[in-house]
Tab-separated table of C-alpha atoms and ligand atoms in Angstrom:
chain	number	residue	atom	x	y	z
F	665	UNK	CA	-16.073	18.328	9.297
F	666	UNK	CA	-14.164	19.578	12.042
F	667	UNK	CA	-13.400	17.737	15.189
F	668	UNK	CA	-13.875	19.847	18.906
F	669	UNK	CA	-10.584	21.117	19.904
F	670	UNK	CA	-8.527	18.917	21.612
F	671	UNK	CA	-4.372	18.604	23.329
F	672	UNK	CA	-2.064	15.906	21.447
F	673	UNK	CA	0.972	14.371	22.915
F	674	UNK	CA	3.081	12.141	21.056
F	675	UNK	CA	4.998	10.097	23.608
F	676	UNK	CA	8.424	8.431	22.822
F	677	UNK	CA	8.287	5.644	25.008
F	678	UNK	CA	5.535	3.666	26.123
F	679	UNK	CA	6.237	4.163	30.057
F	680	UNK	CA	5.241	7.517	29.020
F	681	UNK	CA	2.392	6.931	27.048
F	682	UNK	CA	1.035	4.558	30.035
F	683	UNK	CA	1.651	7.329	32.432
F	684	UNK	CA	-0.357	9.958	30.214
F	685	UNK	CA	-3.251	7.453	29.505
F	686	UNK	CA	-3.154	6.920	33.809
F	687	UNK	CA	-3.209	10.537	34.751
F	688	UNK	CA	-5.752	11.774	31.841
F	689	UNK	CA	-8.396	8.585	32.137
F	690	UNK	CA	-11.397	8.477	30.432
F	691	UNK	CA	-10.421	11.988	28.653
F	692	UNK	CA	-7.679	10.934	27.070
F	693	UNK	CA	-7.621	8.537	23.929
F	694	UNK	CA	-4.638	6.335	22.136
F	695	UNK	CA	-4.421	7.594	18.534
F	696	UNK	CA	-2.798	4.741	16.055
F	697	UNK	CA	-3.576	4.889	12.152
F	698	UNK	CA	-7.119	7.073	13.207
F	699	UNK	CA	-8.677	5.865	10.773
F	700	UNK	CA	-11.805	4.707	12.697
F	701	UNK	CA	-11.092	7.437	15.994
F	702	UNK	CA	-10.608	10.601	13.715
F	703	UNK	CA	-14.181	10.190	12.081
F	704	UNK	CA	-15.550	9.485	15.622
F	705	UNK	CA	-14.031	12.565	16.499
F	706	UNK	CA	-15.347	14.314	13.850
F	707	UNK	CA	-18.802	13.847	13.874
F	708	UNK	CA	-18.493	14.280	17.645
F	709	UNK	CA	-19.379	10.626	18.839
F	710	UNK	CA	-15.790	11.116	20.681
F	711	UNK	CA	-14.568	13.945	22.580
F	712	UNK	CA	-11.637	13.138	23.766
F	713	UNK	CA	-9.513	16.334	25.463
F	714	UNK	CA	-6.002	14.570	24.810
F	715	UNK	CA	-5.048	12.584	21.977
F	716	UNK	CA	-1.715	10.425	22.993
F	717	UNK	CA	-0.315	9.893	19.608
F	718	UNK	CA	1.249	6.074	19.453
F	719	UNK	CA	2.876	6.522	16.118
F	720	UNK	CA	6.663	7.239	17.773
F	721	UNK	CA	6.843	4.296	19.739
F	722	UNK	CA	9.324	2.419	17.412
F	723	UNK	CA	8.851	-0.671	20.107
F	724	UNK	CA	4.929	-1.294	19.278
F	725	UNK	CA	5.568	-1.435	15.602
F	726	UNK	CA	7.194	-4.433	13.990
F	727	UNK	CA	6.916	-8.428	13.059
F	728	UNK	CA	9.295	-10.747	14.772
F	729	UNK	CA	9.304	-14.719	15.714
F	730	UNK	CA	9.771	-15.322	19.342
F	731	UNK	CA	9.649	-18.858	21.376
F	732	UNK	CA	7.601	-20.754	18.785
F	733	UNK	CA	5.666	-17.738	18.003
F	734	UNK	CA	4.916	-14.808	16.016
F	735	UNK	CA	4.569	-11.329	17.587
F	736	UNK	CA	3.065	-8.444	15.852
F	737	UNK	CA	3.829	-5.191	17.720
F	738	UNK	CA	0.061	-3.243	18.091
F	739	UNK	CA	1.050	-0.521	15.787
F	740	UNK	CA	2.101	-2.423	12.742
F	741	UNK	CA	0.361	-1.776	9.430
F	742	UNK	CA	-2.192	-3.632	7.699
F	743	UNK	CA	0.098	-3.500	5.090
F	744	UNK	CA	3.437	-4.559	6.503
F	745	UNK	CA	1.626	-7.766	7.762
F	746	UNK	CA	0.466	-7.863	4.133
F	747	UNK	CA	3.942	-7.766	2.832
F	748	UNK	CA	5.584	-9.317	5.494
F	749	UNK	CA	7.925	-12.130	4.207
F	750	UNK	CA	8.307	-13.937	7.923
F	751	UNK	CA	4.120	-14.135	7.668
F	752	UNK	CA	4.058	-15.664	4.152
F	753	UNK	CA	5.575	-18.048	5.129
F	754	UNK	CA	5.246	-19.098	8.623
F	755	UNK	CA	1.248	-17.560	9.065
F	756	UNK	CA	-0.224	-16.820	5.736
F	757	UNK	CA	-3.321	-16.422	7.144
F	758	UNK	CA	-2.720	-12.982	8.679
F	759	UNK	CA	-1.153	-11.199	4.949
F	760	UNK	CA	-4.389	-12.919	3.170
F	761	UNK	CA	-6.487	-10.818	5.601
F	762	UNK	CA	-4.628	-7.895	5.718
F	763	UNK	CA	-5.318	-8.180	1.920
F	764	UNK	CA	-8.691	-7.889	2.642
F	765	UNK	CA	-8.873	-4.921	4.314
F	766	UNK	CA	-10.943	-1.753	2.718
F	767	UNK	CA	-8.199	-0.049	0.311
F	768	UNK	CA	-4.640	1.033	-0.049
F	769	UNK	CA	-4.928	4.243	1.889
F	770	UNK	CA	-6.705	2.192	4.917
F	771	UNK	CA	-3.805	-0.665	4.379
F	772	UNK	CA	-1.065	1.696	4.701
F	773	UNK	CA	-2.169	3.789	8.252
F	774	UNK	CA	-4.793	1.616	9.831
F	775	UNK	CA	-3.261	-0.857	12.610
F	776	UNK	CA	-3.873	-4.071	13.784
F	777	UNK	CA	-3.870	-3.059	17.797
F	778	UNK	CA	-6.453	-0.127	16.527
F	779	UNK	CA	-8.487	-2.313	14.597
F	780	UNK	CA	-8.977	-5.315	17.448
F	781	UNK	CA	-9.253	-2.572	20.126
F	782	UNK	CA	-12.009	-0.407	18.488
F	783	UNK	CA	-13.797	-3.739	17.950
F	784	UNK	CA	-15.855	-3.242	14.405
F	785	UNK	CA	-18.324	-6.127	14.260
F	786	UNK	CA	-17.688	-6.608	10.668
F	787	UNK	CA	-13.552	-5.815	10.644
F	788	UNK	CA	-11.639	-8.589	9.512
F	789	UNK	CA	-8.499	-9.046	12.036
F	790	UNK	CA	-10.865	-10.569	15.141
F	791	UNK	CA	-11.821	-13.114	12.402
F	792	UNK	CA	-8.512	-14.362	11.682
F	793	UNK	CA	-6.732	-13.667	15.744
F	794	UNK	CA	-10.116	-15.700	17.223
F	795	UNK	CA	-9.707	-18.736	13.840
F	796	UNK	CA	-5.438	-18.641	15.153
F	797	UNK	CA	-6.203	-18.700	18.831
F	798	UNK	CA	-3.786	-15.827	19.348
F	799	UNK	CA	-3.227	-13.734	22.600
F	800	UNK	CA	-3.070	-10.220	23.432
F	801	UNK	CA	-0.877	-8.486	25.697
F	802	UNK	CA	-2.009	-5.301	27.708
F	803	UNK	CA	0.032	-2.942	29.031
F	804	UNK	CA	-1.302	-0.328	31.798
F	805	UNK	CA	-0.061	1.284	35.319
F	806	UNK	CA	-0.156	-2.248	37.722
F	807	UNK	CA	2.456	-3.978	34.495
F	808	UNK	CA	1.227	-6.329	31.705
F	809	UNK	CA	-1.449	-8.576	31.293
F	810	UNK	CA	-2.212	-11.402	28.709
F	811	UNK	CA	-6.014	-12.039	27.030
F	812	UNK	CA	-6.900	-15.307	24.705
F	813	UNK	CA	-8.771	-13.423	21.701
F	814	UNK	CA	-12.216	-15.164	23.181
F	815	UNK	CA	-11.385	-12.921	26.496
F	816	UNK	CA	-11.224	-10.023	24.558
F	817	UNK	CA	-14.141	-9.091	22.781
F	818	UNK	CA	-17.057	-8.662	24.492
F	819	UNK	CA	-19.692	-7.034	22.197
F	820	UNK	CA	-19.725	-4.324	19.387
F	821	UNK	CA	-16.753	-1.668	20.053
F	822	UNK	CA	-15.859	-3.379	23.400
F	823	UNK	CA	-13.340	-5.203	24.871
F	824	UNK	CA	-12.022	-6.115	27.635
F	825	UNK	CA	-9.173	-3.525	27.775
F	826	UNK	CA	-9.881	-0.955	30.673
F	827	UNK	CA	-9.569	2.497	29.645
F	828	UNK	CA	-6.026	2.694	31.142
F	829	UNK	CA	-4.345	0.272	29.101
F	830	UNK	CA	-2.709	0.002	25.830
F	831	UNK	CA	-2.540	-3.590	23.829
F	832	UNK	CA	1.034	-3.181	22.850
F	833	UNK	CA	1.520	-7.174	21.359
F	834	UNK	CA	-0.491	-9.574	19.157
F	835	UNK	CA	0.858	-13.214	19.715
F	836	UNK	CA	0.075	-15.991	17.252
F	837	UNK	CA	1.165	-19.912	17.109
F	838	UNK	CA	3.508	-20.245	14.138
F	839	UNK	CA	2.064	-23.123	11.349
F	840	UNK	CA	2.771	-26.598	11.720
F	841	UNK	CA	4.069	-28.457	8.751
F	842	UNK	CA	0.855	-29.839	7.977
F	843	UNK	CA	-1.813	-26.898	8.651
F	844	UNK	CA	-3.084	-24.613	6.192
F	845	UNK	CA	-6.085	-21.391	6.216
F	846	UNK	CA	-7.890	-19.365	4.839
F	847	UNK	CA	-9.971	-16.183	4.752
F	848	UNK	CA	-13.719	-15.661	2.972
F	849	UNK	CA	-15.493	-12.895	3.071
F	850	UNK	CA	-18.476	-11.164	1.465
F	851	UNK	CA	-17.247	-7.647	1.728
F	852	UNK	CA	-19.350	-4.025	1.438
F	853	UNK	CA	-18.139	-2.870	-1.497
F	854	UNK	CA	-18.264	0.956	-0.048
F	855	UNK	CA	-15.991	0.714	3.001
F	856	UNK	CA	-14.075	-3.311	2.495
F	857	UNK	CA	-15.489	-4.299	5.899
F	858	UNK	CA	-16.964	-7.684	6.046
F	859	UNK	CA	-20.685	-8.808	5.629
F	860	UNK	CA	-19.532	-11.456	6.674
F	861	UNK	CA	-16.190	-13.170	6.626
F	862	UNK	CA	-15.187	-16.362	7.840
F	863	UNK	CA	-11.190	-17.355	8.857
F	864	UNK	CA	-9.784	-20.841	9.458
F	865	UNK	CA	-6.671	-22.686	10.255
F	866	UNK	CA	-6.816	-26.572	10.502
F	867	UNK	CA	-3.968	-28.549	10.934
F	868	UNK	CA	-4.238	-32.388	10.106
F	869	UNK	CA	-2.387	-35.365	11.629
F	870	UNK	CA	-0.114	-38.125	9.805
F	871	UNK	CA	-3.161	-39.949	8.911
F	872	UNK	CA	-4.619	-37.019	7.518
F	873	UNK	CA	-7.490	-36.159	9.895
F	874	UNK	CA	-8.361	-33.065	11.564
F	875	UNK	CA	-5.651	-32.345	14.254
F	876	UNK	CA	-7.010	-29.221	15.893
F	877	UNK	CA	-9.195	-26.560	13.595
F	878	UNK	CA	-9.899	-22.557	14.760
F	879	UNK	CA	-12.993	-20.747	13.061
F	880	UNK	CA	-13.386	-17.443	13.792
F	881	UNK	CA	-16.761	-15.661	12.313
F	882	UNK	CA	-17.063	-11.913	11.513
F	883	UNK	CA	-20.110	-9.351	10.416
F	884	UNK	CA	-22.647	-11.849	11.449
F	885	UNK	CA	-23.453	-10.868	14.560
F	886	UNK	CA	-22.846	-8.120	17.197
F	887	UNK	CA	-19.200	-9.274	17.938
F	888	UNK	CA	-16.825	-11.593	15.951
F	889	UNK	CA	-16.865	-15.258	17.789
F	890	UNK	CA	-15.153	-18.620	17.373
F	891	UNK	CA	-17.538	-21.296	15.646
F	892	UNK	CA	-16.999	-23.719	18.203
F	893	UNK	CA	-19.882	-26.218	17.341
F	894	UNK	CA	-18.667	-26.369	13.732
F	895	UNK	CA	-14.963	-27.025	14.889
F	896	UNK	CA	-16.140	-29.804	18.000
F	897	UNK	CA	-17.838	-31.932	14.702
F	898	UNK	CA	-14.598	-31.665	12.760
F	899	UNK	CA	-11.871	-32.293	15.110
F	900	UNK	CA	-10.321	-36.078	14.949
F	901	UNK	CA	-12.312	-36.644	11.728
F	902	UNK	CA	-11.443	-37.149	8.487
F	903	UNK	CA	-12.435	-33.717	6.621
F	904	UNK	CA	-14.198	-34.674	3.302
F	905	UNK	CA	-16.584	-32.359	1.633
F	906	UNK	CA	-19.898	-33.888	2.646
F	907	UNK	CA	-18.390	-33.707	6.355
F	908	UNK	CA	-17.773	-30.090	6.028
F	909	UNK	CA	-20.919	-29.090	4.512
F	910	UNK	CA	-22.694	-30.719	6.708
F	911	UNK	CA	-21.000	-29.029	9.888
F	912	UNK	CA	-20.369	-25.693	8.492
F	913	UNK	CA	-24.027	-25.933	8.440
F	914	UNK	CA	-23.678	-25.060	12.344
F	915	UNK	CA	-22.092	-22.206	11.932
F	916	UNK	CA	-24.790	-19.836	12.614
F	917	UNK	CA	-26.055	-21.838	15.362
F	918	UNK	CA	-26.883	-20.021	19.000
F	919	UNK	CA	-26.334	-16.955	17.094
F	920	UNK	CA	-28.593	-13.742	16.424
F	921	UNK	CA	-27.882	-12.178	13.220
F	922	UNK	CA	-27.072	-8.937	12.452
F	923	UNK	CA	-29.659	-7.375	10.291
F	924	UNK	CA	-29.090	-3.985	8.256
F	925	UNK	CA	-29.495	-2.101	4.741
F	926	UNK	CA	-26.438	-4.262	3.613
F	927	UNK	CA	-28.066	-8.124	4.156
F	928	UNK	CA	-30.626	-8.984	5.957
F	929	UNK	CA	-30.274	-11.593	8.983
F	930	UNK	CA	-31.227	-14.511	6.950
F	931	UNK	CA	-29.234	-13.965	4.383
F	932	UNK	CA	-26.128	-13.197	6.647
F	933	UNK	CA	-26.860	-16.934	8.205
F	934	UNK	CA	-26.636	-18.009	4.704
F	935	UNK	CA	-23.387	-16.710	3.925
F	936	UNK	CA	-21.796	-17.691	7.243
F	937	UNK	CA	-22.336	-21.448	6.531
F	938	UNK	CA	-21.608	-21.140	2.654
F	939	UNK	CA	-18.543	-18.984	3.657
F	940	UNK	CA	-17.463	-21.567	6.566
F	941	UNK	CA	-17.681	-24.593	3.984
F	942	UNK	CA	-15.411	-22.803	1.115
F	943	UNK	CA	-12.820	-21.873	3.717
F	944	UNK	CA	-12.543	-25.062	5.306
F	945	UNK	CA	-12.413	-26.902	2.162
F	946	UNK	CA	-9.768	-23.995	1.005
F	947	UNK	CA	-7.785	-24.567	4.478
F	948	UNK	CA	-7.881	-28.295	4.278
F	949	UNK	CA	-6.413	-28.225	0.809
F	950	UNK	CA	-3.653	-26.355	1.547
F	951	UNK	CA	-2.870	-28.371	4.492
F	952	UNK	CA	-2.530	-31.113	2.570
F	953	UNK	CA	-0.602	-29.455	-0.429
F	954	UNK	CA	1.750	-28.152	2.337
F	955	UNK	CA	4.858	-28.959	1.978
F	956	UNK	CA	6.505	-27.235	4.692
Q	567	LIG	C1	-12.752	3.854	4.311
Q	567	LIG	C2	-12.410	2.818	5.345
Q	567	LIG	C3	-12.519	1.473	4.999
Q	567	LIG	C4	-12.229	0.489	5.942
Q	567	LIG	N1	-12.358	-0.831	5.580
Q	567	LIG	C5	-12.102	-1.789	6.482
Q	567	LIG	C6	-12.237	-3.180	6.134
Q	567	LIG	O1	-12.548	-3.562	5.023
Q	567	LIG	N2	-11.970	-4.095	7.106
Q	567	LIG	C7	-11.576	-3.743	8.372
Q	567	LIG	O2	-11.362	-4.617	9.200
Q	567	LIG	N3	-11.413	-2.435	8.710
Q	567	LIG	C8	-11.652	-1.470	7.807
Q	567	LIG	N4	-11.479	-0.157	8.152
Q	567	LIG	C9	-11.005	0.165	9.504
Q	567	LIG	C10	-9.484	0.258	9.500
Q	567	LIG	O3	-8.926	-1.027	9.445
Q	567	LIG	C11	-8.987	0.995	10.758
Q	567	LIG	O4	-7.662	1.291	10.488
Q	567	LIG	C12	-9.062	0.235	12.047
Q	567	LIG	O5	-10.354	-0.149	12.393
Q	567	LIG	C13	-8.574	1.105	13.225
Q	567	LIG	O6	-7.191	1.128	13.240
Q	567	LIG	P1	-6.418	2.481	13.415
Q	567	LIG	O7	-4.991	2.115	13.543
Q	567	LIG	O8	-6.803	3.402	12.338
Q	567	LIG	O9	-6.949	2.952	14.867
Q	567	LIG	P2	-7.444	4.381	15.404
Q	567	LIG	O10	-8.545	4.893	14.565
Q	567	LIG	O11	-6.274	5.258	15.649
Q	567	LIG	O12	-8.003	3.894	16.832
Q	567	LIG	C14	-9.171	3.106	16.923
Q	567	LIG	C15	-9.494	2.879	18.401
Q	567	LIG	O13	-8.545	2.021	19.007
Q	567	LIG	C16	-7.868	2.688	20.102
Q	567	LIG	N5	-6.483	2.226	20.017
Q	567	LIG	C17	-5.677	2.305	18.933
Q	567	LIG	N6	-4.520	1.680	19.187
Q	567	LIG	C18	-4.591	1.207	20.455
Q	567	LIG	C19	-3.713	0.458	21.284
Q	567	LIG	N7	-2.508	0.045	20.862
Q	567	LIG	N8	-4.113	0.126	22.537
Q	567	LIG	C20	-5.336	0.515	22.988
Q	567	LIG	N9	-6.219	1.226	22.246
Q	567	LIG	C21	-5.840	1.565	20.999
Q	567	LIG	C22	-8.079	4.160	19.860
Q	567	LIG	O14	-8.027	4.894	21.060
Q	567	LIG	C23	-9.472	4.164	19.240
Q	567	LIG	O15	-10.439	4.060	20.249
Q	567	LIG	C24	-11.781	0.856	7.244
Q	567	LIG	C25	-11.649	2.213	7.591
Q	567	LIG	C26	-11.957	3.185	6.648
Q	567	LIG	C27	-11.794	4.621	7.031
């Protein structure tokens, strides 16, 4: 298929990348990995008349610890986080879902600032960003801003970014000693993305119990969310498996199910609480195994 004609930039800096997205607005659009804006583009859902290219940018792109925390530039790889050494160890959560992701070719050019910003209801990083409690730093032309992941994404394919802003950082806590996670997901086997997919990171006290927990849910309904009624019954508790059973049972609750040719909304309840309940339990066993 070929896309309508359009002008590409590819900006060195990001000054000048924030100054082209401010003086082109709403006809210009950020191009990262384009894996999910080129086939827009192509079948003409998008029209954009500029394309500002990210890819040159050498600031947006890398992995680095900073203050207590781990900072993922909005241009890195799927699979750099995937491979990334500094994440095995200090936030294996993010290279198991990178892992996840669709298939080598999507791995190596999709991004993790493209993939939170275009929003996919069933794409795995919100899952994982939402379960860490991470933050997300926005760039445009009054200077920076900062967004919890619950701020962030507001329905399917939006967020909160306004149209003249580029995220430029993903910020993460780094593990505790004692935490562990995990990622489950019933994938489409066409395309990788998630029926649905549930992340979590618990971290447990001295005595064992449930210190602080974060689900995040994606692919069951129209945006991914936090499970906050499963993680309220297991925080300060003693997590055995008749506990999380029971409460992963919740983890549906309030919400309305997507429903389409892959799963039907019933069944995508179904796997949200049977997907909650593995990950915990897989979460909770690593936390203790930890030996960090
Ligand atoms: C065959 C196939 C299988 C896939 N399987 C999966 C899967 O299993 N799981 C999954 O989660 N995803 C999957 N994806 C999606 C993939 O992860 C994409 O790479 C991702 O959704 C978009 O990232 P990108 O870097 O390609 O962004 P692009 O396509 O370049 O951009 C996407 C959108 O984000 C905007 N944007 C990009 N970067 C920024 C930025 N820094 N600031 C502001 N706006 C920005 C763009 O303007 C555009 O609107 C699949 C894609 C394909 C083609």
């Amino acid at each position: 298929m070929i896309p309508a004609a359009f002008d590409y930039i590819a900006p060195q800096t990001l000054d000048e990348a924030v100054r082209a997205l401010a003086s082109h607005g709403e006809d210009a659009k950020l191009l990262a990995g384009g894996h999910s804006l080129l086939p827009l583009i192509k079948l003409r859902l998008a029209n954009p008349k500029l394309l500002i290219d990210l890819a040159r940018i050498s600031t947006l792109n890398g992995i680095s610890e900073q203050d207590g925390k781990i900072v993922i530039g909005a241009l890195t790889t799927h699979y750099q986080i995937e491979s990334a050494e500094l994440l095995k160890k200090k936030c294996p959560l993010l290279p198991e879902t990178a892992g996840e992701i669709g298939d080598v070719q999507v791995r190596n050019r999709g991004t993790i600032g493209g993939s939170l910003t275009h929003a996919d209801p069933a794409a795995d990083w919100p899952a994982a960003i939402l379960a860490l409690g991470g933050e997300l730093k926005l760039r445009g032309p009054k200077g920076e801003r900062t967004l919890g992941a619950e701020e962030f994404f507001l329905g399917p394919m939006t967020t909160a970014i306004e149209p003249n802003e580029i995220l430029t950082e993903i910020r993460v806590p780094i593990s505790s000693r004692r935490s562990g996670s995990a990622y489950h997901k019933m994938a489409q086997q066409a395309s990788g993305f998630a029926i649905v997919g549930v992340a979590v990171s618990v971290s447990l006290d001295a005595k064992g119990s449930c210190e602080e927990i974060g689900i995040g849910v994606t692919g069951l309904s129209d945006k991914a969310f936090r499970a906050h009624a499963v993680e309220d019954r297991l925080r300060g508790r003693k997590l055995n498996a008749k506990l999380i059973e029971e409460s992963a049972a919740l983890a549906a609750d309030g919400i309305e199910p997507l429903e389409d040719l892959h799963a039907n909304a019933q069944f995508r309840a179904h796997l949200a609480r049977v997907y909650a309940a593995r990950a915990i339990k897989e979460a909770v066993k690593r936390a203790g195994g930890s030996r960090r």
